[in-house]
């Protein structure tokens, strides 16, 4: 069995005592100081972890109102009113870890499963019919039943599929690994390497991960250092809210982690996910004692938006429709739709054990329709990654304020493609109306004319046009 005992990080960039002391001291921040921080966020300049601490510990409702208002403004200004869509694809639920909160933990006795390559193709065909172009591959950790070669085979199988739809970006959410294996993932052409920290508190982490390779806090926490060393430009972090009793601590951990990556590699998180713990079969319910209530959760999401304005923010189907509606107004830029969280769940000839219970089980079609009702453009864009706009190249485009000039055009073109390929006549008319109302929002006249032309080309059968 893999174990990383004896692993020593180059630098202990997360220090629990420092985080607790900083949060305590920041309670003394004056109203003037909070206003200065909010003015800075309002200019899209991002925030330091010290400034984040001051906002996290401030309880003044007037400031909170302004935090939400600025979060909405940042989202609108940087990305425009589009939301990128994706879906998870569970490959294997074999797992040798004992994570107390996860339905795949090794003590949970049920028939484990991993997809054969034919089954991968079957799942992907269904996901393509749902309109998806971007997947997040998910797997438990098991070097025997699910080695890196298996993950690489799955990636190749997906990219090699030549079907009407087409998965254009494969992100990967698997266990922390070595530089060598990260290099293999890079060579296989992955988009973002995603790994949730679960909790930044070392003591809580060790309690929640009592054994197995994942139990080594520092091996897990330095995964992105190795991924970036291996040349993976885009990494996606997140914490699982509900494991640790202080969610402010977790946001501070995210900020310090991001600052560490920026300092060492010149670029921080490409995305941050904000999962909240959900009930799961075969888990210890006491692991879910520290749920974060909706109001607190919205505040955390909005503060992260202010702190890292150019980082994509992801919300999954762990949240209800009502909650997702509120979160997309305060900074979320990517959501999943029509998700299944069990292995083989899309074809579902026989249901396997899900990883946890979903809160939003609508179809992708319903999610797309609902976003349009909310006057948001659902986007199936994968352009940045395919145009080499990853890592610091993506960040400099975002920081220049020009990302919006590619995001909205690509959203309108990919939504039109989706409507042509999968929509009814009624849905296509609805998309036409939305596109017409959003086209004038593209400031640059040349780009606007180009996009209008491309939309006509897509309607006449051309595919995969992007900026
Ligand atoms: N096995 C890898 C790992 O643990 O990093 C890959 C990802 S695992 C399939 C995906 C994520 O699901 C975990 O990182 C964890 O944060 C989340 N998860 C596990 N149990 C959950 C639960 N009960 N509620 C919500 N999210 C959960
Ligand atoms: Fe395994 Fe990941 Fe679940 Fe932990 S969270 S039991 S490592 S699948």
XYZ file of C-alpha atoms and ligand atoms in Angstrom:
502
model
C 0.000 0.000 0.000
C 1.207 3.523 -0.820
C 2.115 5.616 2.119
C 3.925 8.892 2.221
C 5.266 8.706 5.767
C 8.425 10.692 6.034
C 7.379 13.102 3.294
C 8.725 16.573 4.159
C 7.476 19.677 2.319
C 9.945 22.361 1.141
C 7.948 24.956 2.986
C 5.099 24.753 5.502
C 3.039 27.497 3.879
C -0.044 26.729 5.981
C 0.323 27.327 9.697
C -2.772 26.821 11.850
C -1.575 28.991 14.744
C -0.787 31.859 12.383
C -4.245 31.597 10.776
C -6.026 31.566 14.139
C -3.997 34.525 15.465
C -4.544 36.517 12.266
C -8.293 35.934 12.383
C -8.373 36.958 16.041
C -6.374 40.164 15.461
C -8.399 41.119 12.408
C -11.550 41.447 14.533
C -10.164 44.849 15.564
C -10.236 46.232 11.990
C -11.953 49.639 11.949
C -14.793 50.625 9.618
C -12.331 52.850 7.733
C -10.015 49.898 7.200
C -12.886 47.719 5.944
C -13.956 50.484 3.583
C -10.406 50.794 2.244
C -10.342 47.020 1.611
C -13.716 47.112 -0.117
C -12.635 50.054 -2.308
C -9.605 48.023 -3.346
C -11.774 45.016 -4.197
C -14.098 47.324 -6.125
C -11.167 48.253 -8.375
C -10.651 44.497 -9.161
C -7.252 44.540 -7.474
C -7.758 41.370 -5.407
C -7.003 41.088 -1.688
C -4.199 39.783 0.502
C -4.932 37.097 3.089
C -4.740 39.801 5.797
C -7.435 41.835 4.057
C -9.508 38.683 3.604
C -9.215 37.995 7.358
C -10.623 41.448 8.126
C -13.665 40.838 5.896
C -14.246 37.317 7.211
C -14.404 38.442 10.825
C -16.449 41.599 10.219
C -20.139 41.197 11.075
C -21.436 44.633 10.030
C -24.472 44.074 7.706
C -23.726 47.290 5.797
C -20.286 45.973 4.839
C -21.770 42.583 4.000
C -24.223 44.215 1.607
C -21.307 45.923 -0.133
C -19.334 42.650 -0.302
C -22.245 41.060 -2.231
C -22.627 44.084 -4.480
C -18.903 44.124 -5.398
C -18.856 40.329 -5.912
C -21.690 40.679 -8.452
C -19.915 43.558 -10.168
C -16.623 41.637 -10.459
C -18.353 38.628 -11.951
C -20.223 40.744 -14.494
C -17.247 42.944 -15.363
C -14.663 40.195 -15.792
C -16.599 37.347 -17.373
C -19.840 38.931 -18.551
C -23.134 37.203 -17.871
C -22.153 33.721 -18.924
C -21.830 30.509 -16.933
C -19.618 27.686 -18.176
C -21.174 24.213 -17.992
C -19.461 20.916 -17.184
C -20.255 17.433 -15.875
C -18.364 14.970 -13.677
C -17.620 11.489 -15.018
C -16.982 8.890 -12.308
C -14.536 6.287 -13.609
C -13.842 4.121 -10.582
C -15.003 3.940 -6.963
C -12.244 1.603 -5.754
C -10.599 3.394 -2.859
C -8.083 2.442 -0.177
C -8.597 5.595 1.887
C -10.762 5.913 4.955
C -12.128 9.472 4.440
C -14.824 9.604 7.111
C -17.247 11.706 5.021
C -17.101 9.967 1.615
C -19.361 7.167 0.389
C -16.376 5.557 -1.388
C -14.340 5.117 1.832
C -12.776 1.654 2.088
C -14.871 0.567 5.109
C -18.107 0.933 3.177
C -18.899 -2.567 1.962
C -20.531 -2.691 -1.460
C -19.669 -3.994 -4.920
C -16.999 -1.623 -6.310
C -16.853 -0.863 -10.002
C -14.623 0.710 -12.601
C -15.646 1.466 -16.149
C -14.277 -0.591 -19.018
C -13.203 1.439 -22.068
C -16.464 0.450 -23.790
C -18.365 1.733 -20.779
C -16.341 4.969 -20.795
C -17.427 5.460 -24.418
C -21.027 4.678 -23.518
C -21.063 7.211 -20.666
C -19.373 9.834 -22.842
C -21.871 9.363 -25.671
C -24.666 10.095 -23.203
C -22.845 13.147 -21.835
C -22.331 14.399 -25.384
C -26.031 13.992 -26.115
C -26.643 16.158 -23.061
C -24.532 18.787 -24.848
C -21.455 18.620 -22.615
C -18.026 19.487 -24.026
C -16.123 19.675 -20.742
C -15.756 16.836 -18.231
C -14.226 16.429 -14.799
C -12.963 12.851 -14.408
C -13.373 11.514 -10.874
C -11.891 8.432 -9.234
C -11.105 7.019 -5.831
C -7.492 6.252 -4.930
C -6.376 2.687 -5.513
C -2.986 2.087 -7.152
C -3.858 -1.550 -7.905
C -7.404 -1.283 -9.256
C -7.129 2.246 -10.592
C -3.475 3.008 -11.462
C -2.448 6.113 -13.399
C -2.273 4.018 -16.610
C -6.005 3.347 -16.302
C -6.750 7.079 -15.959
C -4.517 7.781 -18.989
C -6.363 5.123 -21.016
C -9.681 6.744 -20.126
C -8.440 10.188 -21.180
C -7.163 8.829 -24.484
C -10.404 6.940 -25.093
C -12.403 10.130 -24.554
C -10.228 12.403 -26.712
C -10.091 9.753 -29.478
C -13.853 9.451 -29.774
C -15.020 10.900 -33.030
C -18.701 11.403 -32.550
C -21.185 14.125 -33.435
C -20.757 15.808 -30.126
C -17.229 15.967 -28.849
C -15.619 16.294 -25.442
C -13.089 19.058 -25.916
C -11.654 19.474 -22.446
C -10.993 16.783 -19.853
C -10.251 18.006 -16.330
C -9.061 15.491 -13.780
C -9.903 15.173 -10.080
C -7.799 12.320 -8.710
C -5.534 11.790 -5.727
C -2.340 13.727 -5.146
C 0.541 12.000 -6.906
C 4.204 12.244 -7.957
C 5.788 14.701 -10.428
C 6.331 11.791 -12.786
C 2.639 10.838 -12.848
C 1.593 14.488 -13.151
C 3.852 14.688 -16.216
C 1.940 11.758 -17.731
C -1.341 13.593 -17.123
C 0.078 16.746 -18.709
C 1.175 14.754 -21.768
C -2.292 13.210 -22.018
C -3.625 16.754 -22.542
C -5.650 17.338 -19.390
C -7.238 20.718 -18.758
C -7.265 21.539 -15.054
C -5.895 19.247 -12.358
C -8.428 19.549 -9.555
C -7.880 18.500 -5.969
C -9.882 19.560 -2.959
C -7.872 20.195 0.147
C -10.906 19.019 2.174
C -9.633 20.977 5.212
C -6.566 23.145 5.779
C -6.605 22.418 9.519
C -3.944 19.710 10.001
C -5.529 18.260 13.159
C -8.995 18.059 11.558
C -7.447 16.679 8.354
C -5.777 13.862 10.271
C -9.028 13.057 12.075
C -11.010 12.936 8.818
C -8.333 10.884 7.007
C -7.287 8.331 9.614
C -5.333 6.034 7.255
C -4.404 5.376 3.651
C -2.142 7.456 1.388
C -4.421 10.484 1.662
C -3.821 10.640 5.422
C -0.503 12.473 4.898
C -1.518 16.137 5.203
C 1.593 17.588 3.582
C 1.704 15.140 0.680
C -1.871 16.169 -0.124
C -1.289 19.897 0.452
C 1.767 20.029 -1.840
C 0.058 18.228 -4.752
C -0.178 21.445 -6.809
C 3.524 22.156 -6.291
C 4.297 18.818 -7.952
C 1.609 19.303 -10.623
C 3.029 22.697 -11.556
C 6.568 21.376 -11.468
C 5.376 18.771 -13.989
C 4.138 21.550 -16.274
C 0.413 21.496 -15.470
C -0.526 25.201 -15.739
C -4.079 25.110 -14.471
C -4.805 23.775 -11.004
C -8.134 23.919 -9.200
C -8.439 23.974 -5.406
C -11.257 23.994 -2.902
C -12.205 22.983 0.610
C -15.047 20.746 1.685
C -17.010 23.056 3.967
C -18.387 21.251 7.000
C -15.375 19.180 8.046
C -13.724 21.827 10.218
C -15.579 23.932 12.775
C -14.330 27.294 11.472
C -15.027 28.025 7.778
C -13.095 31.328 8.082
C -10.002 29.227 8.779
C -10.620 27.318 5.537
C -10.878 30.481 3.428
C -7.624 31.710 4.985
C -6.024 28.378 4.054
C -7.168 28.822 0.451
C -5.729 32.340 0.347
C -2.358 31.316 1.784
C -2.196 28.372 -0.603
C -2.965 30.669 -3.534
C -0.302 33.173 -2.425
C 2.207 30.331 -2.093
C 1.555 29.156 -5.681
C 1.689 32.726 -7.016
C 5.005 33.324 -5.306
C 6.544 30.034 -6.391
C 5.097 29.588 -9.903
C 3.823 33.054 -10.844
C 0.219 31.856 -11.004
C -2.302 30.762 -8.388
C -5.492 28.699 -8.625
C -7.163 28.602 -12.034
C -10.394 27.650 -10.297
C -11.717 27.371 -6.764
C -14.588 24.998 -5.984
C -16.797 25.491 -2.952
C -18.314 22.105 -2.087
C -20.396 21.761 1.088
C -20.621 18.387 2.738
C -23.613 16.193 1.815
C -24.974 13.042 3.447
C -23.389 9.852 2.117
C -24.131 6.155 2.677
C -21.497 4.330 4.674
C -20.099 7.422 6.382
C -19.851 8.621 9.916
C -22.597 11.237 10.446
C -20.515 12.983 13.139
C -18.163 14.043 10.327
C -20.947 16.386 9.264
C -21.287 18.235 12.540
C -19.896 21.489 11.222
C -22.312 22.378 8.431
C -22.039 25.951 7.146
C -25.424 27.694 6.955
C -26.596 29.357 3.743
C -25.959 32.951 4.850
C -22.426 32.229 5.999
C -21.779 30.205 2.846
C -22.813 33.086 0.580
C -20.524 35.415 2.504
C -17.548 33.033 2.085
C -18.142 32.634 -1.641
C -18.449 36.400 -2.132
C -15.253 37.138 -0.166
C -13.321 34.619 -2.273
C -14.688 36.380 -5.373
C -13.331 39.714 -4.088
C -9.978 38.224 -3.115
C -9.163 36.434 -6.403
C -11.232 38.209 -9.052
C -9.631 36.357 -11.964
C -10.015 32.822 -10.641
C -12.930 30.775 -11.966
C -15.378 29.762 -9.231
C -17.260 26.472 -9.390
C -20.457 25.232 -7.763
C -21.677 21.681 -8.257
C -24.993 19.903 -7.893
C -24.221 19.548 -4.167
C -26.171 22.825 -3.939
C -29.905 23.281 -4.524
C -31.310 25.202 -7.460
C -32.281 28.073 -5.129
C -28.790 28.310 -3.697
C -27.145 28.073 -7.117
C -29.375 30.918 -8.292
C -28.065 33.160 -5.505
C -24.448 32.090 -5.942
C -24.265 32.814 -9.664
C -25.128 36.419 -8.828
C -22.189 36.767 -6.462
C -19.310 35.317 -8.347
C -19.780 31.725 -9.505
C -18.570 31.298 -13.090
C -18.910 27.519 -13.685
C -21.598 25.012 -12.719
C -22.265 21.350 -13.391
C -25.541 20.152 -14.840
C -27.325 16.796 -15.081
C -24.609 15.190 -12.923
C -24.376 11.617 -11.762
C -21.966 10.819 -8.923
C -21.880 7.051 -9.218
C -19.742 4.916 -11.523
C -21.744 4.167 -14.666
C -24.549 6.445 -13.508
C -25.313 8.055 -16.867
C -26.141 4.805 -18.615
C -27.458 3.469 -15.288
C -28.274 -0.062 -16.288
C -27.714 -0.855 -12.647
C -27.084 1.952 -10.185
C -23.878 1.779 -8.215
C -23.357 3.434 -4.836
C -23.266 7.253 -5.257
C -20.433 9.186 -3.609
C -22.932 11.428 -1.813
C -26.537 12.620 -2.158
C -27.117 15.384 -4.743
C -29.169 18.514 -4.065
C -29.871 19.437 -7.681
C -30.887 16.458 -9.777
C -32.367 18.346 -12.734
C -31.342 17.310 -16.247
C -28.715 19.379 -18.048
C -31.448 20.557 -20.413
C -33.432 21.920 -17.462
C -30.359 23.632 -16.006
C -29.585 25.287 -19.361
C -33.181 26.408 -19.729
C -33.241 27.761 -16.204
C -30.019 29.756 -16.688
C -31.533 31.368 -19.768
C -34.640 32.274 -17.754
C -32.238 33.966 -15.331
C -30.891 35.982 -18.301
C -27.544 34.198 -18.094
C -25.846 32.640 -21.139
C -24.991 28.942 -20.563
C -21.604 28.391 -22.196
C -20.043 25.195 -23.557
C -16.778 26.995 -24.247
C -13.400 25.259 -24.047
C -11.497 27.891 -26.053
C -8.854 29.160 -23.614
C -7.340 25.770 -23.004
C -7.334 24.895 -26.702
C -5.807 28.244 -27.682
C -3.014 27.862 -25.142
C -4.504 30.492 -22.842
C -3.646 28.592 -19.674
C -1.712 29.434 -16.501
C -0.197 32.933 -16.514
C -1.283 33.558 -20.142
C -4.904 33.143 -19.050
C -4.322 35.305 -15.983
C -2.763 38.172 -17.948
C -5.690 38.180 -20.394
C -8.116 38.173 -17.467
C -6.219 40.938 -15.661
C -6.128 43.100 -18.784
C -9.938 43.119 -18.668
C -10.117 41.449 -22.100
C -11.311 37.998 -21.081
C -14.896 39.205 -21.293
C -14.308 39.954 -24.981
C -13.723 36.271 -25.624
C -15.986 34.720 -22.951
C -19.283 36.223 -24.067
C -18.644 35.655 -27.820
C -17.638 32.038 -27.170
C -20.651 31.537 -24.909
C -23.014 32.813 -27.608
C -21.410 30.658 -30.304
C -21.313 27.458 -28.237
C -24.880 27.955 -27.015
C -26.017 28.338 -30.635
C -24.150 25.124 -31.500
C -25.853 23.383 -28.559
C -29.270 24.623 -29.707
C -28.675 23.488 -33.303
C -27.470 20.030 -32.246
C -29.748 19.228 -29.318
C -32.596 21.750 -29.131
C -36.207 21.754 -30.291
C -37.465 24.490 -32.658
C -38.937 26.284 -29.677
C -35.644 26.136 -27.778
C -33.717 27.377 -30.840
C -35.984 30.433 -31.070
C -35.407 31.096 -27.409
C -31.639 30.941 -27.936
C -31.936 33.264 -30.952
C -33.727 35.829 -28.797
C -31.126 35.571 -26.041
C -28.254 35.878 -28.535
C -29.873 38.937 -30.096
C -30.228 40.607 -26.710
C -26.622 39.812 -25.686
C -24.737 40.581 -28.922
C -24.812 44.371 -28.301
C -22.969 43.712 -25.036
C -19.830 42.843 -27.020
C -18.098 46.234 -26.886
C -15.674 45.732 -29.743
C -17.519 46.307 -33.032
C -15.216 44.109 -35.135
C -15.646 41.204 -32.696
C -19.416 41.747 -32.627
C -19.642 41.525 -36.417
C -17.369 38.465 -36.481
C -19.491 36.690 -33.867
C -22.760 37.505 -35.647
C -21.237 36.032 -38.831
C -19.999 32.937 -37.003
C -23.436 32.356 -35.510
C -24.899 32.244 -39.012
C -22.132 29.817 -40.065
C -22.937 27.554 -37.096
C -26.592 27.556 -38.096
C -25.536 26.433 -41.567
C -23.597 23.499 -40.132
C -20.079 24.717 -39.261
C -18.879 23.617 -35.839
C -16.330 24.447 -33.188
C -15.834 28.136 -33.977
C -14.219 30.075 -31.157
C -12.090 33.117 -30.331
N -10.424 10.559 -4.561
C -9.875 11.827 -4.926
C -9.771 12.705 -3.727
O -10.290 12.345 -2.691
O -9.129 13.750 -3.827
C -10.703 12.410 -6.037
C -11.910 13.129 -5.788
S -13.325 12.563 -4.942
C -14.057 11.481 -6.093
C -14.146 14.117 -5.131
C -14.378 14.974 -3.951
O -15.671 14.690 -3.457
C -13.516 14.867 -2.733
O -12.330 15.603 -2.869
C -14.400 15.410 -1.630
O -14.142 16.771 -1.357
C -15.800 15.310 -2.212
N -16.695 14.564 -1.324
C -16.459 13.382 -0.752
N -17.489 13.052 0.069
C -18.379 14.059 0.009
C -19.628 14.316 0.659
N -20.146 13.473 1.535
N -20.272 15.473 0.368
C -19.765 16.329 -0.516
N -18.581 16.152 -1.161
C -17.883 15.030 -0.895
Fe -11.501 7.889 -1.671
Fe -11.504 10.447 -2.519
Fe -13.636 9.399 -1.301
Fe -11.465 9.836 0.090
S -12.732 11.428 -0.952
S -12.714 7.949 0.190
S -9.894 9.399 -1.387
S -12.817 8.811 -3.263
